[in-house]
Short mmCIF file of C-alpha atoms and ligand atoms in Angstrom, two decimals:
data_model
loop_
_atom_site.label_atom_id
_atom_site.label_comp_id
_atom_site.label_asym_id
_atom_site.label_seq_id
_atom_site.Cartn_x
_atom_site.Cartn_y
_atom_site.Cartn_z
CA MET R 1 20.24 -98.92 34.95
CA LYS R 2 20.23 -102.68 36.25
CA ASN R 3 18.45 -102.62 39.65
CA ILE R 4 18.54 -106.60 40.18
CA ALA R 5 21.52 -106.20 42.41
CA LEU R 6 19.11 -102.92 45.02
CA THR R 7 17.09 -104.19 47.65
CA MET R 8 14.88 -102.57 49.67
CA ASN R 9 16.07 -102.40 54.04
CA LEU R 10 13.78 -102.00 56.57
CA SER R 11 14.99 -100.90 59.89
CA PHE R 12 12.87 -99.62 62.76
CA ARG R 13 13.11 -97.86 66.75
CA PRO R 14 10.88 -97.24 69.50
CA TYR R 15 10.44 -93.68 70.69
CA GLU R 16 8.47 -92.28 73.11
CA LEU R 17 5.71 -88.91 72.25
CA ARG R 18 5.57 -87.15 74.88
CA LEU R 19 2.24 -85.14 75.12
CA LYS R 20 1.64 -81.51 76.22
CA HIS R 21 -1.53 -82.06 78.06
CA ALA R 22 -2.44 -84.84 79.92
CA PHE R 23 -4.73 -86.76 77.06
CA ASN R 24 -8.46 -87.35 78.75
CA LEU R 25 -10.69 -90.03 77.34
CA ALA R 26 -14.02 -91.42 78.45
CA ASN R 27 -12.22 -94.16 79.77
CA SER R 28 -8.46 -93.99 80.41
CA SER R 29 -5.53 -90.82 80.56
CA ARG R 30 -1.93 -90.97 79.55
CA THR R 31 0.62 -88.32 79.06
CA THR R 32 2.99 -90.00 76.46
CA THR R 33 2.86 -92.51 73.52
CA PRO R 34 4.75 -95.41 71.91
CA VAL R 35 5.39 -95.35 68.89
CA MET R 36 7.67 -96.71 66.49
CA LEU R 37 9.98 -95.54 63.48
CA VAL R 38 10.55 -97.06 60.20
CA GLU R 39 13.64 -96.78 57.55
CA LEU R 40 13.12 -98.53 54.47
CA THR R 41 15.75 -97.80 52.49
CA HIS R 42 16.59 -98.92 48.00
CA GLY R 43 19.25 -97.76 46.16
CA GLY R 44 20.37 -94.00 48.60
CA VAL R 45 16.89 -93.60 49.35
CA THR R 46 14.61 -93.28 52.54
CA GLY R 47 12.32 -93.44 52.75
CA TYR R 48 10.64 -92.16 56.49
CA GLY R 49 7.29 -94.60 58.12
CA GLU R 50 5.64 -94.30 62.10
CA ALA R 51 3.50 -97.28 64.08
CA SER R 52 1.84 -95.39 67.10
CA MET R 53 0.58 -97.01 69.33
CA PRO R 54 -2.28 -95.86 72.17
CA PRO R 55 -2.13 -99.08 74.16
CA TYR R 56 -6.30 -99.36 74.51
CA LEU R 57 -5.27 -100.73 70.58
CA GLY R 58 -3.88 -103.61 71.20
CA GLU R 59 -0.83 -103.21 69.63
CA THR R 60 3.16 -102.34 71.99
CA GLN R 61 6.90 -102.02 70.69
CA LYS R 62 7.47 -105.90 71.25
CA THR R 63 4.53 -106.90 69.38
CA ALA R 64 5.30 -104.18 66.71
CA ALA R 65 8.88 -105.19 67.02
CA ASP R 66 7.77 -108.81 66.27
CA PHE R 67 6.15 -107.93 63.48
CA LEU R 68 8.50 -106.09 61.53
CA GLY R 69 11.75 -108.26 62.55
CA LYS R 70 9.44 -111.51 60.71
CA LEU R 71 9.48 -109.01 57.32
CA LYS R 72 12.38 -110.38 54.73
CA LEU R 73 11.68 -107.22 52.12
CA SER R 74 14.81 -107.88 50.23
CA GLN R 75 12.86 -110.42 48.45
CA PHE R 76 12.05 -106.93 46.37
CA HIS R 77 13.27 -105.22 44.10
CA ASP R 78 11.14 -103.05 42.93
CA PRO R 79 9.98 -100.29 45.31
CA PHE R 80 7.21 -99.08 42.48
CA ARG R 81 5.65 -102.69 43.41
CA MET R 82 2.94 -101.45 46.11
CA GLU R 83 0.39 -103.92 45.41
CA GLU R 84 2.76 -107.09 45.40
CA ILE R 85 5.04 -105.55 48.45
CA LEU R 86 1.88 -104.52 50.62
CA GLY R 87 -0.09 -107.61 50.01
CA TYR R 88 2.88 -109.85 51.38
CA ILE R 89 2.90 -107.36 54.16
CA ASP R 90 -0.31 -108.04 55.13
CA SER R 91 -0.48 -111.70 54.56
CA VAL R 92 2.60 -111.99 57.36
CA ALA R 93 0.75 -112.31 59.77
CA PRO R 94 -3.14 -110.69 61.59
CA GLY R 95 -3.46 -107.87 62.56
CA ASN R 96 -0.60 -105.16 63.49
CA GLU R 97 -2.30 -102.72 61.92
CA ALA R 98 -0.35 -99.97 62.90
CA ALA R 99 3.03 -101.99 62.26
CA LYS R 100 2.16 -102.59 58.85
CA ALA R 101 0.45 -98.83 58.71
CA SER R 102 4.61 -97.79 59.33
CA VAL R 103 5.84 -100.00 56.28
CA ASP R 104 2.47 -98.73 54.41
CA ILE R 105 3.95 -94.70 55.63
CA ALA R 106 7.48 -95.63 55.14
CA LEU R 107 6.84 -96.76 50.82
CA HIS R 108 5.47 -94.14 50.09
CA ASP R 109 7.32 -91.78 51.06
CA LEU R 110 10.17 -94.15 48.98
CA VAL R 111 8.98 -94.23 46.03
CA GLY R 112 7.57 -90.40 45.79
CA LYS R 113 11.06 -89.52 46.61
CA ILE R 114 12.01 -91.60 43.80
CA VAL R 115 9.94 -89.85 42.07
CA GLY R 116 9.95 -86.51 43.10
CA GLN R 117 6.39 -85.77 44.05
CA PRO R 118 4.25 -85.82 46.84
CA TRP R 119 1.55 -87.89 46.84
CA TYR R 120 -1.53 -85.79 46.94
CA LYS R 121 -0.29 -85.08 43.73
CA LEU R 122 0.90 -88.19 42.01
CA TRP R 123 -2.86 -88.78 42.76
CA GLY R 124 -4.03 -86.12 41.39
CA LEU R 125 -5.67 -84.12 44.63
CA SER R 126 -5.99 -79.89 44.04
CA PRO R 127 -4.07 -79.29 47.19
CA GLU R 128 -6.16 -76.03 47.69
CA ASN R 129 -9.09 -78.62 48.59
CA THR R 130 -7.45 -80.04 52.13
CA PRO R 131 -10.73 -78.92 55.11
CA ASN R 132 -9.30 -77.73 58.16
CA THR R 133 -8.46 -79.28 61.24
CA SER R 134 -10.14 -79.69 64.57
CA PHE R 135 -8.57 -79.23 67.30
CA THR R 136 -9.21 -81.36 70.05
CA ILE R 137 -10.04 -80.85 74.22
CA GLY R 138 -9.95 -83.68 76.00
CA ILE R 139 -12.32 -84.28 78.85
CA ASP R 140 -10.73 -81.83 82.31
CA SER R 141 -12.39 -79.26 84.50
CA PRO R 142 -13.95 -76.25 82.64
CA GLU R 143 -10.79 -73.54 84.10
CA VAL R 144 -8.48 -76.60 82.36
CA VAL R 145 -11.31 -76.96 78.61
CA ARG R 146 -11.19 -72.73 78.57
CA GLN R 147 -7.37 -72.62 78.97
CA LYS R 148 -7.15 -75.39 75.54
CA VAL R 149 -9.78 -73.37 73.87
CA GLU R 150 -7.65 -70.75 74.06
CA GLU R 151 -4.36 -72.14 73.27
CA ALA R 152 -6.37 -73.66 69.85
CA GLY R 153 -5.75 -70.22 68.70
CA ALA R 154 -6.49 -69.97 64.92
CA MET R 155 -8.01 -73.13 64.54
CA LYS R 156 -11.62 -73.21 63.04
CA ILE R 157 -12.67 -75.83 64.24
CA LEU R 158 -12.51 -77.58 68.04
CA LYS R 159 -13.39 -81.42 68.46
CA VAL R 160 -14.50 -82.90 72.43
CA LYS R 161 -13.84 -85.27 73.40
CA LEU R 162 -17.89 -86.14 75.54
CA GLY R 163 -18.69 -89.27 77.44
CA ARG R 164 -18.21 -89.15 81.29
CA GLY R 165 -21.35 -87.55 82.34
CA ASN R 166 -20.31 -83.59 82.73
CA ASP R 167 -21.47 -82.84 78.96
CA LYS R 168 -23.35 -79.72 78.49
CA LYS R 169 -20.43 -77.87 81.43
CA ILE R 170 -17.92 -78.95 78.95
CA ILE R 171 -20.12 -77.54 76.42
CA GLU R 172 -21.12 -74.35 78.03
CA ALA R 173 -17.57 -73.82 79.25
CA ILE R 174 -16.43 -73.85 75.80
CA ARG R 175 -19.34 -71.49 74.50
CA SER R 176 -18.44 -69.13 77.17
CA VAL R 177 -15.09 -67.93 75.53
CA THR R 178 -15.74 -69.19 71.88
CA ASN R 179 -18.45 -69.05 69.42
CA MET R 180 -16.13 -71.48 66.93
CA PRO R 181 -17.73 -74.41 65.36
CA LEU R 182 -17.32 -77.91 67.08
CA CYS R 183 -17.59 -81.77 66.63
CA VAL R 184 -17.89 -84.27 69.47
CA ASP R 185 -16.28 -87.50 70.21
CA VAL R 186 -18.28 -89.35 72.57
CA ASN R 187 -15.78 -92.61 72.18
CA GLN R 188 -18.86 -94.21 73.14
CA GLY R 189 -19.50 -93.19 76.67
CA TRP R 190 -23.42 -92.88 75.63
CA GLU R 191 -25.96 -95.30 76.91
CA GLY R 192 -29.47 -94.88 75.72
CA ARG R 193 -29.93 -93.84 72.74
CA GLN R 194 -33.24 -91.75 73.58
CA GLU R 195 -30.98 -89.37 76.43
CA ALA R 196 -28.49 -89.98 73.32
CA LEU R 197 -30.72 -88.83 71.09
CA SER R 198 -31.48 -85.80 73.23
CA LEU R 199 -28.25 -84.56 73.59
CA ILE R 200 -27.41 -84.25 69.56
CA TYR R 201 -31.14 -82.17 69.96
CA TRP R 202 -28.86 -79.94 71.95
CA LEU R 203 -25.76 -79.95 70.93
CA LYS R 204 -26.54 -79.31 67.38
CA GLU R 205 -28.34 -75.91 69.49
CA LYS R 206 -24.82 -74.90 70.62
CA GLY R 207 -23.62 -75.26 66.89
CA VAL R 208 -21.86 -78.64 66.89
CA LEU R 209 -21.49 -79.84 63.07
CA PHE R 210 -21.14 -84.12 63.77
CA ILE R 211 -20.78 -86.66 66.26
CA GLU R 212 -18.02 -89.71 66.49
CA GLN R 213 -19.56 -93.10 67.54
CA PRO R 214 -21.57 -92.08 70.80
CA MET R 215 -22.28 -95.38 71.58
CA PRO R 216 -20.95 -98.44 72.21
CA LYS R 217 -19.26 -100.49 68.69
CA GLU R 218 -21.55 -103.42 69.93
CA GLY R 219 -24.60 -101.76 69.42
CA VAL R 220 -25.80 -101.29 65.60
CA GLU R 221 -28.84 -101.05 65.92
CA ASP R 222 -29.28 -97.96 68.58
CA ILE R 223 -26.94 -96.80 66.39
CA ALA R 224 -28.73 -97.35 63.11
CA TRP R 225 -31.46 -95.51 65.05
CA LEU R 226 -29.60 -93.02 66.20
CA THR R 227 -28.47 -92.16 62.95
CA GLU R 228 -31.60 -92.04 61.30
CA ASN R 229 -33.48 -90.12 63.84
CA SER R 230 -29.90 -88.01 64.59
CA PRO R 231 -29.91 -84.05 62.90
CA LEU R 232 -26.55 -84.45 62.93
CA PRO R 233 -24.34 -86.46 60.70
CA ILE R 234 -23.31 -89.69 63.27
CA ILE R 235 -19.47 -91.12 61.92
CA ALA R 236 -17.81 -94.41 63.23
CA ASP R 237 -14.29 -94.30 64.74
CA GLU R 238 -14.48 -97.44 66.95
CA ALA R 239 -16.44 -99.46 64.45
CA LEU R 240 -13.94 -99.23 61.20
CA GLN R 241 -11.23 -100.20 61.29
CA ARG R 242 -10.19 -101.19 57.37
CA LEU R 243 -11.47 -102.19 53.93
CA ASP R 244 -14.25 -104.15 54.20
CA ASP R 245 -16.19 -102.75 57.42
CA VAL R 246 -17.49 -99.96 55.20
CA PRO R 247 -19.90 -101.78 53.44
CA LYS R 248 -20.98 -102.95 56.70
CA LEU R 249 -21.18 -99.86 58.10
CA ASN R 250 -24.08 -98.01 55.25
CA GLY R 251 -26.66 -97.79 57.05
CA VAL R 252 -25.87 -97.71 60.15
CA TYR R 253 -23.49 -94.14 59.98
CA SER R 254 -23.56 -91.83 58.17
CA GLY R 255 -19.88 -91.63 57.04
CA ILE R 256 -16.30 -93.06 58.58
CA ASN R 257 -13.53 -91.91 60.62
CA ILE R 258 -9.93 -93.57 58.70
CA LYS R 259 -7.06 -93.64 60.08
CA LEU R 260 -4.25 -95.20 58.67
CA MET R 261 -3.26 -96.86 61.97
CA LYS R 262 -6.61 -98.64 61.46
CA SER R 263 -6.53 -99.06 58.50
CA THR R 264 -3.05 -100.72 57.82
CA GLY R 265 -1.50 -97.54 55.54
CA MET R 266 -2.31 -94.89 52.90
CA HIS R 267 -2.57 -97.77 50.25
CA GLU R 268 -6.34 -99.14 51.76
CA ALA R 269 -7.21 -95.65 53.43
CA ARG R 270 -7.08 -94.36 49.60
CA LYS R 271 -9.46 -97.14 48.68
CA MET R 272 -11.76 -96.33 51.93
CA ILE R 273 -12.37 -93.74 50.78
CA THR R 274 -13.24 -94.18 46.72
CA VAL R 275 -16.03 -97.04 48.45
CA ALA R 276 -17.32 -94.52 51.10
CA LYS R 277 -17.94 -92.07 48.66
CA ALA R 278 -19.78 -94.59 45.97
CA LEU R 279 -21.44 -95.45 49.32
CA GLY R 280 -22.86 -91.64 49.97
CA MET R 281 -20.63 -91.54 53.07
CA LYS R 282 -19.20 -88.77 54.80
CA VAL R 283 -15.58 -89.31 55.15
CA MET R 284 -13.32 -87.78 58.06
CA ILE R 285 -9.10 -88.17 57.86
CA GLY R 286 -8.43 -88.52 61.62
CA CYS R 287 -4.72 -89.78 63.43
CA MET R 288 -3.45 -90.87 66.90
CA THR R 289 -0.90 -89.29 68.36
CA GLU R 290 1.84 -89.12 65.79
CA THR R 291 5.35 -87.25 64.72
CA SER R 292 4.75 -85.05 61.35
CA CYS R 293 5.14 -88.58 59.51
CA ALA R 294 2.68 -89.78 60.30
CA VAL R 295 0.30 -86.60 60.08
CA SER R 296 2.56 -85.66 57.05
CA ALA R 297 1.04 -89.38 55.28
CA ALA R 298 -2.28 -88.42 55.67
CA ALA R 299 -2.33 -85.33 55.08
CA GLN R 300 -1.74 -85.73 51.49
CA LEU R 301 -5.15 -87.68 51.26
CA SER R 302 -7.03 -84.92 53.46
CA PRO R 303 -8.30 -83.10 49.72
CA LEU R 304 -10.27 -86.53 49.69
CA ALA R 305 -11.91 -85.95 53.23
CA ASP R 306 -14.54 -84.10 54.09
CA TRP R 307 -13.65 -83.31 57.61
CA ALA R 308 -9.94 -83.65 59.30
CA ASP R 309 -8.68 -83.87 62.47
CA LEU R 310 -5.26 -84.44 61.75
CA ASP R 311 -3.69 -82.12 65.08
CA GLY R 312 -2.28 -85.75 66.49
CA ASN R 313 1.34 -83.52 65.92
CA LEU R 314 0.32 -80.57 67.49
CA LEU R 315 -0.03 -82.68 71.44
CA ILE R 316 3.21 -83.45 71.09
CA SER R 317 6.51 -81.64 72.38
CA ASN R 318 9.39 -83.97 71.09
CA ASP R 319 7.98 -84.57 66.91
CA LEU R 320 11.42 -85.68 65.06
CA PHE R 321 9.98 -84.48 61.60
CA ASP R 322 8.88 -81.22 59.08
CA GLY R 323 6.14 -81.78 57.33
CA VAL R 324 2.23 -80.56 57.11
CA LYS R 325 1.32 -76.98 58.46
CA VAL R 326 -2.26 -75.64 59.98
CA VAL R 327 -2.13 -72.01 58.68
CA ASP R 328 -4.99 -70.10 59.79
CA GLY R 329 -6.67 -73.47 60.56
CA LYS R 330 -6.27 -74.98 57.37
CA ILE R 331 -4.18 -78.52 56.70
CA THR R 332 -1.61 -77.16 54.12
CA LEU R 333 0.54 -79.40 51.92
CA ASN R 334 4.07 -78.46 50.86
CA GLU R 335 5.83 -79.52 47.90
CA LEU R 336 8.31 -82.07 49.07
CA PRO R 337 8.12 -85.50 47.35
CA GLY R 338 6.86 -88.73 49.24
CA ILE R 339 4.40 -87.83 52.31
CA GLY R 340 5.82 -84.27 52.56
CA ILE R 341 8.12 -84.85 55.80
CA ARG R 342 11.93 -83.92 56.52
CA LYS R 343 13.67 -84.78 59.58
CA ILE R 344 14.73 -82.60 61.79
MG1 LIG J 1 -12.48 -91.08 67.50
#
């Protein structure tokens, strides 16, 4: 078969995700998340991708449309040349990580569908090695927190957002209803390393497993000190973007939280995992609020992760895809080719 006449065709449209609960972080609150949905077709096969753009990260539907509109993917005839295609996409403009991720995800979906296999299989990973996913509890009144814990149902680990000054109250509210293991995300909300360390000791006693981004990312020395003295692993989230950040964070944090919307997609995320593991760092795979499209893409990598926070699709009420599932708290991959989704 001559491939020369076949070209890749990219299309995209904006979509707004509705959150089941207002999402409260240390310094923001919202009820919707803007995304861009992407389709990449080649020879009658369509791959799906998504860019999720929570406002605090700086990308918007407009910046994504501008970026995607600049891409000339019709110059490529062979979607298997992923290194070349993704290198080109990255070279078109700096930044735009989520927009880049949307095309990366669609390309992976396309190639996996052409081969007829999901990516975890193409990477040689064992589906039984997927971790449990945490389920996120936003900052709220103790009453609402208790209600959310009950909604978490079969989950095996809860992620608690702290950093607004009522941390002990929130943990005690959760502990009044469940003994489930917890992880904590401070979103840079703590000030003062000594206070942070005391709180971490207290949290360890309460069954917390690790702490994500306890202090502002700029305070590298404070965080390195905290990591050295902390009885719990300290994980970088806001401090981490792409592959070249990973070696810089070695010695400052115990591990990294990789998200496709920061890493420009699955291709670079896999490289980041390889480097982090070579450096002896812990690996967590996270997400934004996303449909099952981007969450299922991230889940393909999850057999390589120590921890996962892939609940973004469970927090929305208007998903457009059926994909990986959480069964008894564990990420459960399927046999669907590509990133493991179908449209609903
Ligand atoms: Mg985080």
